[in-house]
Short mmCIF file of C-alpha atoms in Angstrom, two decimals:
data_model
loop_
_atom_site.label_atom_id
_atom_site.label_comp_id
_atom_site.label_asym_id
_atom_site.label_seq_id
_atom_site.Cartn_x
_atom_site.Cartn_y
_atom_site.Cartn_z
CA MET A 227 0.00 0.00 0.00
CA SER A 228 1.39 3.38 -0.99
CA ASP A 229 1.57 6.24 1.49
CA ALA A 230 1.45 8.80 -1.33
CA PRO A 231 -1.48 11.21 -0.97
CA ILE A 232 -4.38 10.63 -3.34
CA THR A 233 -5.78 13.77 -4.91
CA TYR A 234 -8.75 14.37 -7.18
CA ALA A 235 -6.29 14.95 -10.04
CA SER A 236 -4.44 11.67 -9.40
CA ALA A 237 -7.84 9.93 -9.40
CA GLY A 238 -8.31 11.17 -12.95
CA VAL A 239 -10.38 14.34 -12.59
CA ASP A 240 -8.80 17.60 -13.72
CA VAL A 241 -10.79 20.54 -12.35
CA GLU A 242 -8.50 23.06 -14.01
CA ALA A 243 -9.12 21.46 -17.43
CA GLY A 244 -12.85 21.83 -16.83
CA ASP A 245 -12.42 25.51 -16.02
CA LYS A 246 -10.35 26.01 -19.19
CA ALA A 247 -13.06 24.30 -21.25
CA VAL A 248 -15.63 26.76 -19.88
CA GLU A 249 -13.42 29.69 -20.83
CA LEU A 250 -13.00 28.34 -24.38
CA MET A 251 -16.74 27.86 -24.91
CA LYS A 252 -17.92 31.20 -23.52
CA ALA A 253 -17.92 33.08 -26.81
CA SER A 254 -19.96 30.38 -28.57
CA VAL A 255 -22.53 30.14 -25.80
CA ARG A 256 -23.02 33.93 -25.68
CA ARG A 257 -24.28 33.84 -29.28
CA ALA A 258 -26.88 31.16 -28.47
CA THR A 259 -29.18 33.42 -26.53
CA ARG A 260 -32.52 35.19 -26.51
CA PRO A 261 -33.64 38.48 -24.90
CA GLU A 262 -35.44 36.50 -22.17
CA VAL A 263 -32.23 34.95 -20.79
CA VAL A 264 -31.33 36.22 -17.32
CA GLY A 265 -27.79 35.94 -15.99
CA GLY A 266 -24.80 34.43 -17.72
CA LEU A 267 -22.69 31.32 -18.08
CA GLY A 268 -21.46 29.64 -14.91
CA GLY A 269 -24.48 29.86 -12.64
CA PHE A 270 -25.95 26.83 -10.87
CA ALA A 271 -29.10 27.16 -12.95
CA GLY A 272 -30.01 28.78 -16.24
CA MET A 273 -32.69 31.44 -15.88
CA PHE A 274 -35.28 32.53 -18.41
CA ASP A 275 -37.76 35.40 -18.10
CA ALA A 276 -41.23 33.87 -18.55
CA SER A 277 -43.21 37.13 -18.48
CA ALA A 278 -44.45 36.60 -22.03
CA ILE A 279 -45.89 33.23 -21.09
CA ALA A 280 -48.01 34.89 -18.41
CA ARG A 281 -49.73 36.92 -21.12
CA MET A 282 -50.79 33.80 -23.03
CA THR A 283 -54.36 32.54 -22.68
CA ARG A 284 -53.51 28.98 -21.72
CA PRO A 285 -49.79 28.33 -22.09
CA ILE A 286 -48.74 24.71 -22.39
CA LEU A 287 -45.12 23.89 -21.65
CA ALA A 288 -43.48 21.22 -23.79
CA THR A 289 -40.24 19.48 -22.89
CA SER A 290 -37.98 16.94 -24.54
CA THR A 291 -34.69 15.19 -23.82
CA ASP A 292 -32.46 13.07 -26.02
CA GLY A 293 -28.91 12.21 -26.99
CA VAL A 294 -26.99 11.47 -30.15
CA GLY A 295 -26.48 7.74 -29.66
CA THR A 296 -23.59 5.88 -31.20
CA LYS A 297 -23.01 8.54 -33.86
CA VAL A 298 -20.56 9.98 -31.32
CA ALA A 299 -18.32 6.99 -32.12
CA ILE A 300 -17.91 8.34 -35.67
CA ALA A 301 -16.97 11.79 -34.36
CA GLN A 302 -14.45 10.24 -31.98
CA ALA A 303 -12.94 8.02 -34.67
CA LEU A 304 -12.51 11.02 -37.00
CA ASP A 305 -11.43 13.30 -34.12
CA ARG A 306 -13.95 15.88 -35.32
CA HIS A 307 -16.26 17.19 -32.65
CA ASP A 308 -17.73 20.47 -33.93
CA THR A 309 -20.78 19.00 -35.72
CA ILE A 310 -22.17 16.51 -33.20
CA GLY A 311 -23.89 19.39 -31.38
CA PHE A 312 -26.21 19.88 -34.36
CA ASP A 313 -27.30 16.26 -33.99
CA LEU A 314 -28.04 16.79 -30.31
CA VAL A 315 -30.00 20.00 -30.78
CA GLY A 316 -31.93 18.63 -33.73
CA MET A 317 -32.99 15.52 -31.84
CA VAL A 318 -34.22 17.58 -28.88
CA VAL A 319 -35.74 20.84 -30.11
CA ASP A 320 -37.45 19.42 -33.19
CA ASP A 321 -39.37 16.96 -31.04
CA ILE A 322 -40.86 19.97 -29.26
CA VAL A 323 -42.01 21.56 -32.52
CA VAL A 324 -44.09 18.42 -33.29
CA CYS A 325 -46.84 19.64 -30.98
CA GLY A 326 -46.64 23.17 -32.38
CA ALA A 327 -44.57 24.56 -29.53
CA GLU A 328 -41.73 27.07 -29.91
CA PRO A 329 -38.57 25.77 -28.19
CA LEU A 330 -37.26 28.46 -25.82
CA PHE A 331 -34.17 27.22 -24.02
CA MET A 332 -31.91 24.20 -23.75
CA THR A 333 -29.30 22.69 -21.46
CA ASP A 334 -26.66 20.10 -22.34
CA TYR A 335 -24.70 17.39 -20.55
CA ILE A 336 -21.37 15.91 -21.62
CA ALA A 337 -19.79 12.90 -19.90
CA THR A 338 -16.21 12.07 -20.83
CA GLY A 339 -13.34 9.92 -19.67
CA LYS A 340 -10.97 12.87 -19.69
CA VAL A 341 -11.69 16.56 -20.13
CA VAL A 342 -9.71 17.87 -23.06
CA PRO A 343 -10.67 21.56 -23.05
CA GLU A 344 -10.40 22.04 -26.80
CA ARG A 345 -12.56 18.98 -27.51
CA ILE A 346 -15.25 20.00 -25.02
CA ALA A 347 -15.22 23.52 -26.44
CA ALA A 348 -15.68 22.12 -29.97
CA ILE A 349 -18.65 20.01 -28.86
CA VAL A 350 -20.33 22.88 -27.02
CA GLY A 351 -19.49 25.25 -29.86
CA GLY A 352 -21.50 23.01 -32.20
CA ILE A 353 -24.37 22.88 -29.73
CA ALA A 354 -24.35 26.66 -29.43
CA ARG A 355 -24.30 27.23 -33.21
CA ALA A 356 -27.20 24.81 -33.62
CA CYS A 357 -29.17 26.55 -30.87
CA GLU A 358 -28.51 29.88 -32.58
CA GLU A 359 -29.81 28.45 -35.87
CA ALA A 360 -32.94 27.15 -34.13
CA GLY A 361 -33.56 30.39 -32.22
CA VAL A 362 -33.15 28.58 -28.90
CA ALA A 363 -31.17 29.87 -25.92
CA LEU A 364 -28.45 27.64 -24.49
CA VAL A 365 -28.86 28.58 -20.82
CA GLY A 366 -26.61 26.06 -19.13
CA GLY A 367 -24.94 22.69 -19.13
CA GLU A 368 -22.62 20.30 -17.36
CA THR A 369 -19.40 18.54 -18.23
CA ALA A 370 -18.60 15.48 -16.11
CA GLU A 371 -15.25 13.67 -16.06
CA HIS A 372 -15.70 9.91 -15.52
CA PRO A 373 -12.28 8.21 -15.42
CA GLY A 374 -12.53 4.45 -15.23
CA LEU A 375 -16.06 4.49 -16.60
CA LEU A 376 -15.20 5.98 -20.00
CA ASP A 377 -11.90 5.81 -21.87
CA PRO A 378 -9.99 9.12 -22.08
CA ASP A 379 -11.12 9.78 -25.65
CA GLU A 380 -14.72 8.65 -25.13
CA TYR A 381 -17.66 10.91 -24.44
CA ASP A 382 -21.44 10.98 -24.65
CA VAL A 383 -23.76 13.96 -25.00
CA ALA A 384 -27.35 14.57 -23.99
CA GLY A 385 -29.63 17.56 -23.66
CA ALA A 386 -33.05 18.81 -22.69
CA ALA A 387 -35.17 21.71 -23.89
CA THR A 388 -38.41 23.46 -22.98
CA GLY A 389 -40.90 25.22 -25.22
CA VAL A 390 -44.38 26.70 -25.06
CA VAL A 391 -47.57 26.70 -27.14
CA GLU A 392 -51.09 28.03 -26.69
CA TYR A 393 -53.43 25.19 -25.82
CA ALA A 394 -55.73 26.13 -28.70
CA ALA A 395 -52.82 25.84 -31.12
CA VAL A 396 -51.56 22.40 -30.09
CA LEU A 397 -51.01 20.19 -33.13
CA GLY A 398 -51.76 16.49 -33.16
CA PRO A 399 -54.23 13.70 -33.91
CA GLN A 400 -57.23 15.76 -32.80
CA ARG A 401 -56.77 18.00 -35.86
CA VAL A 402 -56.18 15.36 -38.54
CA ALA A 403 -59.10 14.97 -40.96
CA ASP A 404 -60.21 12.60 -43.68
CA GLY A 405 -58.75 13.83 -46.97
CA ASP A 406 -55.62 15.41 -45.49
CA VAL A 407 -52.36 14.92 -47.36
CA VAL A 408 -48.93 14.02 -46.03
CA VAL A 409 -46.04 16.26 -47.07
CA ALA A 410 -42.47 15.03 -46.66
CA LEU A 411 -39.52 17.24 -45.71
CA ALA A 412 -36.15 15.90 -46.80
CA SER A 413 -33.48 14.85 -44.33
CA SER A 414 -29.85 15.90 -44.64
CA GLY A 415 -28.79 12.25 -44.49
CA LEU A 416 -28.85 9.61 -41.78
CA HIS A 417 -29.43 12.20 -39.03
CA SER A 418 -28.81 10.51 -35.64
CA ASN A 419 -30.68 7.24 -35.66
CA GLY A 420 -29.70 3.71 -36.62
CA TYR A 421 -25.95 4.10 -36.18
CA SER A 422 -25.63 0.77 -34.39
CA LEU A 423 -26.87 -0.85 -37.59
CA VAL A 424 -24.80 1.43 -39.81
CA ARG A 425 -21.58 0.87 -37.88
CA ARG A 426 -22.12 -2.88 -37.85
CA VAL A 427 -22.67 -2.93 -41.63
CA VAL A 428 -19.60 -0.80 -42.32
CA ALA A 429 -17.41 -2.90 -40.03
CA SER A 430 -18.68 -6.15 -41.55
CA ALA A 431 -17.87 -4.86 -45.04
CA GLY A 432 -14.37 -3.85 -43.95
CA TRP A 433 -14.85 -0.26 -45.09
CA GLU A 434 -12.66 2.38 -43.43
CA LEU A 435 -14.00 5.84 -42.63
CA ASP A 436 -11.41 7.47 -44.92
CA ARG A 437 -12.63 5.47 -47.92
CA HIS A 438 -13.79 7.73 -50.76
CA VAL A 439 -17.23 6.74 -52.04
CA ASP A 440 -18.08 8.01 -55.52
CA ASP A 441 -21.82 7.90 -54.86
CA PHE A 442 -21.31 10.26 -51.90
CA GLY A 443 -18.77 12.51 -53.56
CA ARG A 444 -16.76 12.40 -50.33
CA THR A 445 -15.41 9.93 -47.78
CA LEU A 446 -17.55 7.47 -45.87
CA GLY A 447 -16.71 9.21 -42.60
CA GLU A 448 -17.76 12.60 -43.93
CA GLU A 449 -21.07 11.17 -45.09
CA LEU A 450 -21.75 9.43 -41.78
CA LEU A 451 -20.92 12.58 -39.81
CA GLU A 452 -23.26 14.82 -41.86
CA PRO A 453 -25.15 16.86 -39.21
CA THR A 454 -28.83 16.41 -38.53
CA ARG A 455 -30.97 19.03 -40.26
CA ILE A 456 -32.67 21.40 -37.82
CA TYR A 457 -36.27 22.08 -38.84
CA THR A 458 -37.35 24.38 -36.00
CA ARG A 459 -37.49 27.74 -37.77
CA PRO A 460 -38.88 26.50 -41.11
CA LEU A 461 -41.61 24.59 -39.28
CA LEU A 462 -42.52 27.45 -36.96
CA GLU A 463 -42.84 29.70 -40.01
CA LEU A 464 -44.99 27.08 -41.70
CA ILE A 465 -47.26 26.83 -38.66
CA ALA A 466 -47.57 30.63 -38.43
CA ASP A 467 -48.37 31.13 -42.11
CA ASP A 468 -51.97 32.28 -42.70
CA GLY A 469 -52.24 30.19 -45.87
CA VAL A 470 -51.34 26.88 -44.26
CA ASP A 471 -53.31 25.04 -41.60
CA VAL A 472 -50.93 22.41 -40.26
CA HIS A 473 -52.82 19.63 -38.52
CA ALA A 474 -50.00 17.39 -37.32
CA LEU A 475 -46.24 17.02 -37.58
CA SER A 476 -44.00 14.02 -37.05
CA HIS A 477 -40.24 13.88 -36.52
CA VAL A 478 -38.89 10.82 -38.35
CA THR A 479 -36.40 9.40 -35.85
CA GLY A 480 -36.02 5.97 -34.24
CA GLY A 481 -38.64 3.57 -35.57
CA GLY A 482 -38.70 5.03 -39.07
CA LEU A 483 -41.27 6.81 -41.19
CA ALA A 484 -44.40 4.69 -40.79
CA ALA A 485 -44.19 4.21 -37.03
CA ASN A 486 -43.55 7.87 -36.28
CA LEU A 487 -46.37 9.06 -38.52
CA ALA A 488 -48.75 6.56 -36.92
CA ARG A 489 -48.07 8.21 -33.53
CA VAL A 490 -49.68 11.49 -34.65
CA LEU A 491 -52.72 10.03 -36.42
CA PRO A 492 -55.99 9.46 -34.58
CA THR A 493 -57.33 5.97 -34.01
CA GLY A 494 -59.32 4.96 -37.06
CA ALA A 495 -57.21 7.01 -39.50
CA PHE A 496 -55.20 5.41 -42.29
CA ALA A 497 -52.28 6.97 -44.21
CA ARG A 498 -51.05 5.57 -47.51
CA LEU A 499 -47.52 6.67 -48.42
CA ASP A 500 -45.95 6.06 -51.81
CA ARG A 501 -42.25 5.23 -52.26
CA ALA A 502 -42.57 6.31 -55.90
CA THR A 503 -42.60 9.95 -54.76
CA TRP A 504 -38.91 10.05 -53.77
CA THR A 505 -35.50 8.47 -54.19
CA PRO A 506 -33.59 7.99 -50.92
CA PRO A 507 -30.06 9.47 -50.95
CA ALA A 508 -27.23 7.12 -51.90
CA VAL A 509 -26.11 6.43 -48.33
CA PHE A 510 -29.30 4.48 -47.60
CA ARG A 511 -28.91 2.27 -50.64
CA THR A 512 -25.23 1.73 -49.81
CA ILE A 513 -25.99 0.58 -46.27
CA GLN A 514 -28.73 -1.72 -47.54
CA ASP A 515 -26.55 -3.28 -50.22
CA LEU A 516 -23.43 -3.63 -48.07
CA GLY A 517 -25.27 -5.35 -45.25
CA HIS A 518 -27.97 -7.12 -47.28
CA VAL A 519 -30.37 -5.34 -44.94
CA PRO A 520 -34.01 -6.35 -45.51
CA GLN A 521 -36.17 -3.48 -46.77
CA ALA A 522 -38.53 -3.69 -43.80
CA ASP A 523 -35.67 -3.56 -41.31
CA LEU A 524 -34.06 -0.65 -43.14
CA GLU A 525 -37.29 1.34 -43.06
CA ARG A 526 -37.84 0.61 -39.37
CA THR A 527 -34.35 1.85 -38.53
CA LEU A 528 -33.35 4.70 -40.87
CA ASN A 529 -35.23 7.78 -42.06
CA GLN A 530 -34.72 6.91 -45.77
CA GLY A 531 -34.30 10.55 -46.70
CA ILE A 532 -37.34 11.99 -44.89
CA GLY A 533 -36.66 13.90 -41.68
CA PHE A 534 -40.14 15.30 -41.01
CA VAL A 535 -43.69 14.94 -42.29
CA ALA A 536 -46.57 17.37 -42.10
CA VAL A 537 -50.26 16.47 -42.26
CA LEU A 538 -52.48 19.24 -43.62
CA PRO A 539 -55.47 19.92 -45.89
CA GLU A 540 -54.94 19.00 -49.54
CA ALA A 541 -55.61 22.58 -50.63
CA HIS A 542 -52.69 23.83 -48.52
CA ALA A 543 -50.08 21.31 -49.67
CA ASP A 544 -48.61 23.32 -52.54
CA ARG A 545 -48.06 26.39 -50.38
CA ALA A 546 -46.50 24.32 -47.62
CA ILE A 547 -44.09 22.77 -50.12
CA ALA A 548 -43.19 26.18 -51.55
CA LEU A 549 -42.55 27.67 -48.11
CA SER A 550 -40.36 24.75 -47.10
CA GLU A 551 -38.31 24.89 -50.26
CA ALA A 552 -37.90 28.66 -49.88
CA ARG A 553 -36.13 27.85 -46.60
CA GLY A 554 -33.87 25.34 -48.36
CA VAL A 555 -35.75 22.20 -47.35
CA GLN A 556 -36.90 19.99 -50.23
CA ALA A 557 -40.53 18.93 -49.80
CA TRP A 558 -43.08 16.90 -51.74
CA ARG A 559 -46.47 15.16 -51.51
CA LEU A 560 -45.86 11.80 -49.94
CA GLY A 561 -49.35 10.39 -49.46
CA GLU A 562 -52.88 10.86 -48.20
CA VAL A 563 -54.99 10.28 -45.10
CA ALA A 564 -58.42 8.67 -44.97
CA THR A 565 -60.62 6.99 -42.45
CA GLU A 566 -59.96 3.25 -42.38
CA GLU A 567 -63.51 2.69 -43.64
CA ARG A 568 -63.08 4.99 -46.64
CA ALA A 569 -59.59 3.64 -47.30
CA HIS A 570 -60.98 0.12 -47.72
CA GLU A 571 -63.95 1.28 -49.78
CA ALA A 572 -61.72 3.31 -52.11
CA GLY A 573 -59.16 0.55 -52.51
CA LEU A 574 -56.38 2.55 -50.85
CA VAL A 575 -55.25 -0.38 -48.73
CA ALA A 576 -52.83 -2.63 -50.61
CA ARG A 577 -53.03 -6.37 -50.07
CA ASP A 578 -50.14 -8.29 -48.55
CA VAL A 579 -48.34 -5.10 -47.52
CA GLU A 580 -47.48 -4.43 -43.87
CA ILE A 581 -49.67 -1.94 -42.01
CA VAL A 582 -48.05 -0.20 -39.03
CA ARG A 583 -50.52 0.65 -36.26
CA GLY A 584 -49.50 3.07 -33.53
CA ALA A 585 -46.03 3.03 -31.98
CA LYS A 586 -44.14 3.59 -28.71
CA GLY A 587 -47.21 3.01 -26.58
CA VAL A 588 -49.42 5.36 -28.60
CA ASP A 589 -52.77 3.93 -29.73
CA GLY A 590 -52.71 5.95 -32.94
CA GLY A 591 -53.64 5.45 -36.54
CA SER A 592 -52.27 3.12 -39.18
CA VAL A 593 -49.78 3.66 -41.98
CA GLN A 594 -48.97 1.66 -45.08
CA VAL A 595 -45.99 2.36 -47.36
CA VAL A 596 -46.49 1.10 -50.91
CA GLY A 597 -44.71 1.22 -54.25
CA VAL A 598 -41.08 1.23 -55.28
CA HIS A 599 -38.51 4.01 -55.13
CA PRO A 600 -37.42 5.43 -58.47
CA THR A 601 -33.79 4.74 -59.29
CA ALA A 602 -31.38 7.62 -58.85
#
């Protein structure tokens, strides 16, 4: 047994490195703010002036929390950490927009085996830039050093956000009507779901992250690290537009397109989606071909090129598409909604094709994806 004194630093926790990381991230965090933020970086709690909420008729608070999952392994392997924050923010704040709420503020949490100030600052810098893009204030966070639990170069990130919406403006199944159409909003790539499958496929194929892939026009690692698209501002503008009556929104994340749409449809509603309306980006076909991944499994795991869907009246679809594309988000008519009774009477339900009913504990509607994707 050694008589040498044991300090926090010798146990693997460097408090000074943590302080340096805070100093390096200050400038980025200052830009991710809103007028309602009270106080500055370094407090025990982030504070937000809620006076405006008090003037609302019936304010409903919405909250969401999430992480990035095993996509962080790609960032660590490439030693590039300035984009993973967009994945975190996108996964959190865009879930809040689904109910029609405006995300207001966010906090983050980073756990790492060893605090490397420059790496932590890069991660938080990405989070701050993403919050700035979404119009969300980054009001606080925490960096925890976990030696012995995580390797020195390992880390994980998580976050939580809060938003608000008038009760009368809440979107969801209660608004969806027979005859509505489903509009798709394109993803920027894989986003942040299904990376356990993706990484397994890539490893099984023996592909290295620095491999150039002609279909991508860049390396495999660059494609896999493509940041998640943040839809907050385009969607809030769509909701606020007088010429568009959005009934429901769905964030296409874990579980895939059909399951996530089913969550925002009322019981007794049926949505028919047509693969012929879009061609998934090359990365999805590459993963499928490399791993011989069954189509059904692929569609349950990856977004297939659709990051969000909106359900709205047929007469409003063209304007919604135009508004989305004006904000740089490709959009198109993906399918239609009917009552299950009318869907059967009109022959909308295809035989011998899977129907997804509800998901994640939600007793929602049903969705069927038919047809074949056009070739690129």
